[in-house]
């Protein structure tokens, strides 16, 4: 009975915190990437569904982004951004087209 209660508590905690984290991912993506990656911005709009999740990971790991992001995006923010891109990549359960407002 004690194990059942512990499992229920863990599942409830995860259910309440995961949506908040997903929102943090999107908010960080829009805030940090949106100033350049929007229609009429310095860079073309980003569509998470343009690439598979693994491709997004390799893109940043291999330093393919044309601008050095180290000065404006810290490691924690980069992890949130990458998580957002992977969560909405072409091979995800919830692919997303243009996510940054015009």
Short mmCIF file of N, CA, C and O in Angstrom, two decimals:
data_model
loop_
_atom_site.label_atom_id
_atom_site.label_comp_id
_atom_site.label_asym_id
_atom_site.label_seq_id
_atom_site.Cartn_x
_atom_site.Cartn_y
_atom_site.Cartn_z
N UNK A 1 0.82 -1.19 0.00
CA UNK A 1 0.00 0.00 0.00
C UNK A 1 0.87 1.26 0.00
O UNK A 1 0.57 2.21 -0.68
N UNK A 2 1.96 1.23 0.75
CA UNK A 2 2.85 2.38 0.82
C UNK A 2 3.49 2.64 -0.56
O UNK A 2 3.65 3.77 -0.98
N UNK A 3 3.88 1.57 -1.26
CA UNK A 3 4.48 1.70 -2.59
C UNK A 3 3.46 2.30 -3.56
O UNK A 3 3.81 3.17 -4.37
N UNK A 4 2.22 1.88 -3.47
CA UNK A 4 1.16 2.42 -4.33
C UNK A 4 1.01 3.92 -4.11
O UNK A 4 0.92 4.70 -5.05
N UNK A 5 1.02 4.35 -2.86
CA UNK A 5 0.88 5.78 -2.53
C UNK A 5 2.08 6.57 -3.06
O UNK A 5 1.93 7.68 -3.58
N UNK A 6 3.27 6.01 -2.93
CA UNK A 6 4.46 6.68 -3.42
C UNK A 6 4.42 6.82 -4.94
O UNK A 6 4.72 7.89 -5.49
N UNK A 7 4.02 5.77 -5.63
CA UNK A 7 3.92 5.81 -7.10
C UNK A 7 2.87 6.84 -7.53
O UNK A 7 3.08 7.58 -8.49
N UNK A 8 1.76 6.89 -6.84
CA UNK A 8 0.71 7.85 -7.16
C UNK A 8 1.22 9.27 -6.97
O UNK A 8 0.99 10.14 -7.81
N UNK A 9 1.94 9.50 -5.89
CA UNK A 9 2.50 10.83 -5.63
C UNK A 9 3.50 11.23 -6.72
O UNK A 9 3.47 12.37 -7.20
N UNK A 10 4.34 10.33 -7.13
CA UNK A 10 5.33 10.61 -8.17
C UNK A 10 4.64 10.93 -9.49
O UNK A 10 4.98 11.91 -10.17
N UNK A 11 3.65 10.13 -9.86
CA UNK A 11 2.94 10.36 -11.12
C UNK A 11 2.18 11.69 -11.10
O UNK A 11 2.16 12.42 -12.09
N UNK A 12 1.58 12.01 -9.98
CA UNK A 12 0.87 13.27 -9.85
C UNK A 12 1.83 14.45 -9.96
O UNK A 12 1.56 15.44 -10.65
N UNK A 13 2.97 14.35 -9.33
CA UNK A 13 3.98 15.40 -9.41
C UNK A 13 4.45 15.60 -10.84
O UNK A 13 4.57 16.73 -11.33
N UNK A 14 4.72 14.51 -11.54
CA UNK A 14 5.15 14.62 -12.94
C UNK A 14 4.06 15.22 -13.81
O UNK A 14 4.33 16.06 -14.67
N UNK A 15 2.83 14.82 -13.59
CA UNK A 15 1.72 15.34 -14.39
C UNK A 15 1.55 16.84 -14.21
O UNK A 15 1.19 17.55 -15.14
N UNK A 16 1.85 17.33 -13.02
CA UNK A 16 1.70 18.75 -12.76
C UNK A 16 2.89 19.58 -13.23
O UNK A 16 2.75 20.76 -13.54
N UNK A 17 4.08 18.98 -13.28
CA UNK A 17 5.27 19.76 -13.64
C UNK A 17 5.65 19.66 -15.11
O UNK A 17 6.25 20.59 -15.63
N UNK A 18 5.34 18.59 -15.79
CA UNK A 18 5.73 18.46 -17.19
C UNK A 18 5.12 19.52 -18.10
O UNK A 18 5.83 20.09 -18.92
N UNK A 19 3.81 19.84 -17.98
CA UNK A 19 3.29 20.90 -18.84
C UNK A 19 3.97 22.25 -18.60
O UNK A 19 4.20 23.00 -19.53
N UNK A 20 4.33 22.55 -17.37
CA UNK A 20 5.02 23.80 -17.09
C UNK A 20 6.38 23.82 -17.77
O UNK A 20 6.79 24.83 -18.32
N UNK A 21 7.09 22.71 -17.73
CA UNK A 21 8.39 22.65 -18.39
C UNK A 21 8.25 22.79 -19.90
O UNK A 21 9.06 23.44 -20.53
N UNK A 22 7.23 22.18 -20.48
CA UNK A 22 7.00 22.30 -21.91
C UNK A 22 6.74 23.76 -22.27
O UNK A 22 7.23 24.26 -23.28
N UNK A 23 6.00 24.48 -21.44
CA UNK A 23 5.75 25.90 -21.66
C UNK A 23 7.02 26.71 -21.56
O UNK A 23 7.21 27.68 -22.30
N UNK A 24 7.91 26.33 -20.63
CA UNK A 24 9.20 27.00 -20.50
C UNK A 24 10.02 26.84 -21.77
O UNK A 24 10.68 27.77 -22.21
N UNK A 25 9.96 25.65 -22.35
CA UNK A 25 10.71 25.38 -23.59
C UNK A 25 10.25 26.32 -24.70
O UNK A 25 11.07 26.94 -25.37
N UNK A 26 8.95 26.42 -24.88
CA UNK A 26 8.42 27.27 -25.95
C UNK A 26 8.70 28.74 -25.67
O UNK A 26 9.10 29.48 -26.57
N UNK A 27 8.51 29.16 -24.44
CA UNK A 27 8.75 30.56 -24.08
C UNK A 27 10.21 30.94 -24.31
O UNK A 27 10.50 32.01 -24.84
N UNK A 28 11.11 30.05 -23.93
CA UNK A 28 12.54 30.32 -24.13
C UNK A 28 12.87 30.37 -25.62
O UNK A 28 13.60 31.25 -26.08
N UNK A 29 12.30 29.44 -26.38
CA UNK A 29 12.50 29.42 -27.83
C UNK A 29 12.05 30.73 -28.47
O UNK A 29 12.79 31.36 -29.22
N UNK A 30 10.84 31.16 -28.13
CA UNK A 30 10.30 32.40 -28.72
C UNK A 30 11.11 33.61 -28.27
O UNK A 30 11.45 34.47 -29.07
N UNK A 31 11.46 33.66 -26.97
CA UNK A 31 12.19 34.81 -26.45
C UNK A 31 13.60 34.90 -27.03
O UNK A 31 14.04 35.97 -27.46
N UNK A 32 14.33 33.79 -27.04
CA UNK A 32 15.73 33.82 -27.45
C UNK A 32 15.92 33.76 -28.96
O UNK A 32 16.89 34.31 -29.49
N UNK A 33 15.05 33.06 -29.66
CA UNK A 33 15.22 32.88 -31.10
C UNK A 33 14.33 33.81 -31.93
O UNK A 33 14.62 34.08 -33.09
N UNK A 34 13.27 34.28 -31.30
CA UNK A 34 12.27 35.06 -32.02
C UNK A 34 12.72 36.39 -32.56
O UNK A 34 12.20 36.88 -33.56
N UNK A 35 13.69 37.02 -31.91
CA UNK A 35 14.10 38.34 -32.38
C UNK A 35 14.74 38.27 -33.77
O UNK A 35 14.61 39.21 -34.55
N UNK A 36 15.42 37.20 -34.08
CA UNK A 36 16.04 37.04 -35.40
C UNK A 36 15.20 36.18 -36.34
O UNK A 36 15.06 36.49 -37.52
N UNK A 37 14.66 35.09 -35.82
CA UNK A 37 13.93 34.11 -36.65
C UNK A 37 12.45 34.41 -36.71
O UNK A 37 11.62 33.65 -36.21
N UNK A 38 12.11 35.51 -37.32
CA UNK A 38 10.72 35.85 -37.55
C UNK A 38 10.61 36.46 -38.94
O UNK A 38 11.62 36.87 -39.52
N UNK A 39 9.43 36.50 -39.47
CA UNK A 39 9.24 37.08 -40.79
C UNK A 39 9.71 38.52 -40.77
O UNK A 39 9.32 39.30 -39.93
N UNK A 40 10.62 38.86 -41.65
CA UNK A 40 11.18 40.20 -41.71
C UNK A 40 12.37 40.40 -40.78
O UNK A 40 12.93 41.48 -40.71
N UNK A 41 12.77 39.35 -40.05
CA UNK A 41 13.90 39.44 -39.13
C UNK A 41 15.21 39.22 -39.87
O UNK A 41 15.26 39.10 -41.09
N UNK A 42 16.30 39.15 -39.10
CA UNK A 42 17.63 38.96 -39.68
C UNK A 42 17.83 37.57 -40.24
O UNK A 42 18.72 37.34 -41.05
N UNK A 43 17.03 36.61 -39.78
CA UNK A 43 17.16 35.21 -40.22
C UNK A 43 15.78 34.68 -40.59
O UNK A 43 14.77 35.20 -40.12
N UNK A 44 15.73 33.66 -41.43
CA UNK A 44 14.42 33.12 -41.81
C UNK A 44 13.71 32.48 -40.62
O UNK A 44 14.34 32.05 -39.66
N UNK A 45 12.37 32.43 -40.67
CA UNK A 45 11.62 31.79 -39.59
C UNK A 45 12.06 30.33 -39.41
O UNK A 45 12.46 29.67 -40.37
N UNK A 46 12.01 29.86 -38.18
CA UNK A 46 12.39 28.47 -37.87
C UNK A 46 11.12 27.63 -37.75
O UNK A 46 10.17 28.01 -37.08
N UNK A 47 11.14 26.52 -38.43
CA UNK A 47 10.03 25.57 -38.37
C UNK A 47 10.57 24.30 -37.74
O UNK A 47 11.33 23.57 -38.37
N UNK A 48 10.21 24.00 -36.48
CA UNK A 48 10.73 22.79 -35.83
C UNK A 48 10.48 21.52 -36.63
O UNK A 48 11.30 20.60 -36.61
N UNK A 49 9.38 21.47 -37.38
CA UNK A 49 9.04 20.27 -38.15
C UNK A 49 9.83 20.14 -39.44
O UNK A 49 9.64 19.18 -40.18
N UNK A 50 10.75 21.05 -39.72
CA UNK A 50 11.59 20.94 -40.91
C UNK A 50 12.65 19.85 -40.77
O UNK A 50 13.20 19.40 -41.76
N UNK A 51 12.97 19.48 -39.52
CA UNK A 51 14.01 18.49 -39.28
C UNK A 51 13.53 17.45 -38.28
O UNK A 51 12.64 17.72 -37.49
N UNK A 52 14.16 16.29 -38.32
CA UNK A 52 13.91 15.26 -37.31
C UNK A 52 14.61 15.67 -36.01
O UNK A 52 15.55 16.47 -36.02
N UNK A 53 14.17 15.13 -34.89
CA UNK A 53 14.74 15.47 -33.60
C UNK A 53 16.24 15.26 -33.52
O UNK A 53 16.98 16.11 -33.02
N UNK A 54 16.73 14.14 -34.03
CA UNK A 54 18.16 13.85 -34.00
C UNK A 54 18.93 14.85 -34.86
O UNK A 54 20.05 15.24 -34.51
N UNK A 55 18.34 15.29 -35.95
CA UNK A 55 19.00 16.27 -36.82
C UNK A 55 19.16 17.60 -36.09
O UNK A 55 20.21 18.24 -36.19
N UNK A 56 18.13 18.03 -35.33
CA UNK A 56 18.26 19.26 -34.55
C UNK A 56 19.41 19.13 -33.55
O UNK A 56 20.21 20.06 -33.40
N UNK A 57 19.50 18.00 -32.89
CA UNK A 57 20.56 17.78 -31.90
C UNK A 57 21.94 17.89 -32.56
O UNK A 57 22.84 18.58 -32.06
N UNK A 58 22.11 17.22 -33.70
CA UNK A 58 23.38 17.25 -34.42
C UNK A 58 23.69 18.65 -34.95
O UNK A 58 24.85 19.07 -34.98
N UNK A 59 22.66 19.36 -35.37
CA UNK A 59 22.82 20.71 -35.91
C UNK A 59 23.55 21.61 -34.91
O UNK A 59 24.51 22.30 -35.25
N UNK A 60 23.09 21.58 -33.66
CA UNK A 60 23.71 22.44 -32.65
C UNK A 60 25.01 21.84 -32.11
O UNK A 60 25.96 22.58 -31.84
N UNK A 61 25.07 20.53 -32.00
CA UNK A 61 26.29 19.89 -31.51
C UNK A 61 27.47 20.14 -32.44
O UNK A 61 28.60 20.34 -32.00
N UNK A 62 27.20 20.17 -33.73
CA UNK A 62 28.25 20.38 -34.73
C UNK A 62 28.50 21.85 -35.03
O UNK A 62 29.29 22.18 -35.92
N UNK A 63 27.80 22.75 -34.33
CA UNK A 63 28.01 24.18 -34.52
C UNK A 63 27.56 24.70 -35.86
O UNK A 63 28.20 25.59 -36.43
N UNK A 64 26.46 24.19 -36.39
CA UNK A 64 25.99 24.58 -37.72
C UNK A 64 25.27 25.93 -37.74
O UNK A 64 25.08 26.51 -38.80
N UNK A 65 24.83 26.40 -36.57
CA UNK A 65 24.14 27.70 -36.55
C UNK A 65 25.13 28.76 -37.02
O UNK A 65 26.25 28.84 -36.52
N UNK A 66 24.74 29.60 -37.97
CA UNK A 66 25.70 30.54 -38.56
C UNK A 66 26.19 31.63 -37.61
O UNK A 66 27.20 32.26 -37.86
N UNK A 67 25.48 31.86 -36.51
CA UNK A 67 25.87 32.88 -35.54
C UNK A 67 26.27 32.18 -34.24
O UNK A 67 25.61 31.24 -33.80
N UNK A 68 27.35 32.65 -33.61
CA UNK A 68 27.76 32.08 -32.32
C UNK A 68 26.73 32.49 -31.26
O UNK A 68 26.54 33.67 -30.99
N UNK A 69 26.08 31.51 -30.68
CA UNK A 69 25.01 31.77 -29.73
C UNK A 69 25.50 31.86 -28.29
O UNK A 69 24.73 32.22 -27.40
N UNK A 70 26.76 31.58 -28.04
CA UNK A 70 27.29 31.51 -26.68
C UNK A 70 27.15 32.83 -25.93
O UNK A 70 26.99 32.84 -24.71
N UNK A 71 27.18 33.94 -26.62
CA UNK A 71 27.10 35.24 -25.96
C UNK A 71 25.67 35.59 -25.52
O UNK A 71 25.48 36.39 -24.62
N UNK A 72 24.69 34.98 -26.16
CA UNK A 72 23.30 35.36 -25.87
C UNK A 72 22.46 34.24 -25.27
O UNK A 72 21.40 34.51 -24.71
N UNK A 73 22.90 32.99 -25.41
CA UNK A 73 22.12 31.85 -24.91
C UNK A 73 23.03 30.98 -24.05
O UNK A 73 24.05 30.47 -24.53
N UNK A 74 22.65 30.80 -22.78
CA UNK A 74 23.45 29.95 -21.90
C UNK A 74 23.10 28.47 -22.11
O UNK A 74 22.16 28.15 -22.86
N UNK A 75 23.82 27.58 -21.46
CA UNK A 75 23.63 26.14 -21.66
C UNK A 75 22.23 25.67 -21.26
O UNK A 75 21.64 24.84 -21.94
N UNK A 76 21.70 26.21 -20.17
CA UNK A 76 20.36 25.82 -19.72
C UNK A 76 19.30 26.25 -20.73
O UNK A 76 18.37 25.49 -21.05
N UNK A 77 19.43 27.46 -21.26
CA UNK A 77 18.49 27.94 -22.27
C UNK A 77 18.62 27.14 -23.56
O UNK A 77 17.61 26.82 -24.19
N UNK A 78 19.84 26.80 -23.92
CA UNK A 78 20.04 26.00 -25.13
C UNK A 78 19.39 24.64 -24.98
O UNK A 78 18.80 24.12 -25.94
N UNK A 79 19.46 24.05 -23.79
CA UNK A 79 18.82 22.76 -23.54
C UNK A 79 17.31 22.88 -23.70
O UNK A 79 16.67 21.98 -24.27
N UNK A 80 16.71 23.97 -23.21
CA UNK A 80 15.27 24.18 -23.36
C UNK A 80 14.89 24.36 -24.83
O UNK A 80 13.89 23.82 -25.30
N UNK A 81 15.69 25.13 -25.55
CA UNK A 81 15.43 25.37 -26.98
C UNK A 81 15.53 24.07 -27.76
O UNK A 81 14.65 23.75 -28.56
N UNK A 82 16.58 23.31 -27.51
CA UNK A 82 16.74 22.04 -28.22
C UNK A 82 15.61 21.08 -27.87
O UNK A 82 15.09 20.39 -28.75
N UNK A 83 15.22 21.06 -26.63
CA UNK A 83 14.10 20.21 -26.21
C UNK A 83 12.83 20.60 -26.95
O UNK A 83 12.08 19.74 -27.42
N UNK A 84 12.58 21.90 -27.07
CA UNK A 84 11.39 22.36 -27.80
C UNK A 84 11.46 21.92 -29.26
O UNK A 84 10.48 21.40 -29.81
N UNK A 85 12.60 22.13 -29.90
CA UNK A 85 12.75 21.74 -31.31
C UNK A 85 12.56 20.24 -31.50
O UNK A 85 11.90 19.80 -32.45
N UNK A 86 13.11 19.44 -30.60
CA UNK A 86 12.97 17.99 -30.71
C UNK A 86 11.54 17.54 -30.41
O UNK A 86 11.04 16.63 -31.05
N UNK A 87 10.91 18.18 -29.43
CA UNK A 87 9.53 17.81 -29.08
C UNK A 87 8.56 18.09 -30.22
O UNK A 87 7.49 17.49 -30.28
N UNK A 88 8.91 19.03 -31.10
CA UNK A 88 8.02 19.40 -32.21
C UNK A 88 8.66 19.16 -33.57
O UNK A 88 8.25 19.76 -34.56
N UNK A 89 9.65 18.29 -33.61
CA UNK A 89 10.34 17.95 -34.86
C UNK A 89 9.44 17.11 -35.76
O UNK A 89 8.37 16.64 -35.34
N UNK A 90 9.88 16.92 -36.98
CA UNK A 90 9.10 16.18 -37.97
C UNK A 90 8.75 14.77 -37.50
O UNK A 90 7.67 14.27 -37.81
N UNK A 91 9.63 14.14 -36.76
CA UNK A 91 9.38 12.76 -36.33
C UNK A 91 8.77 12.69 -34.92
O UNK A 91 8.70 11.62 -34.34
N UNK A 92 8.30 13.79 -34.39
CA UNK A 92 7.70 13.80 -33.05
C UNK A 92 6.21 13.49 -33.14
O UNK A 92 5.63 13.44 -34.22
N UNK A 93 5.61 13.33 -31.97
CA UNK A 93 4.17 13.11 -31.91
C UNK A 93 3.39 14.40 -32.17
O UNK A 93 2.22 14.36 -32.49
N UNK A 94 4.06 15.56 -31.99
CA UNK A 94 3.40 16.86 -32.14
C UNK A 94 4.24 17.81 -32.97
O UNK A 94 4.73 18.81 -32.46
N UNK A 95 4.42 17.52 -34.28
CA UNK A 95 5.21 18.44 -35.10
C UNK A 95 4.52 19.81 -35.18
O UNK A 95 3.30 19.89 -35.16
N UNK A 96 5.33 20.85 -35.22
CA UNK A 96 4.80 22.21 -35.22
C UNK A 96 5.43 22.97 -36.37
O UNK A 96 6.63 22.94 -36.57
N UNK A 97 4.60 23.68 -37.11
CA UNK A 97 5.09 24.61 -38.13
C UNK A 97 5.37 25.94 -37.44
O UNK A 97 5.13 26.07 -36.24
N UNK A 98 5.81 26.92 -38.18
CA UNK A 98 6.23 28.21 -37.66
C UNK A 98 5.66 28.55 -36.29
O UNK A 98 4.47 28.75 -36.12
N UNK A 99 6.54 28.63 -35.29
CA UNK A 99 6.10 28.84 -33.92
C UNK A 99 6.35 30.25 -33.43
O UNK A 99 5.83 30.63 -32.40
N UNK A 100 7.13 31.01 -34.13
CA UNK A 100 7.45 32.37 -33.68
C UNK A 100 6.45 33.32 -34.34
O UNK A 100 6.27 33.30 -35.55
N UNK A 101 5.83 34.19 -33.53
CA UNK A 101 4.85 35.11 -34.12
C UNK A 101 5.48 36.06 -35.13
O UNK A 101 6.66 36.34 -35.07
N UNK A 102 4.65 36.55 -36.03
CA UNK A 102 5.11 37.47 -37.08
C UNK A 102 5.56 38.78 -36.51
O UNK A 102 5.10 39.28 -35.56
#
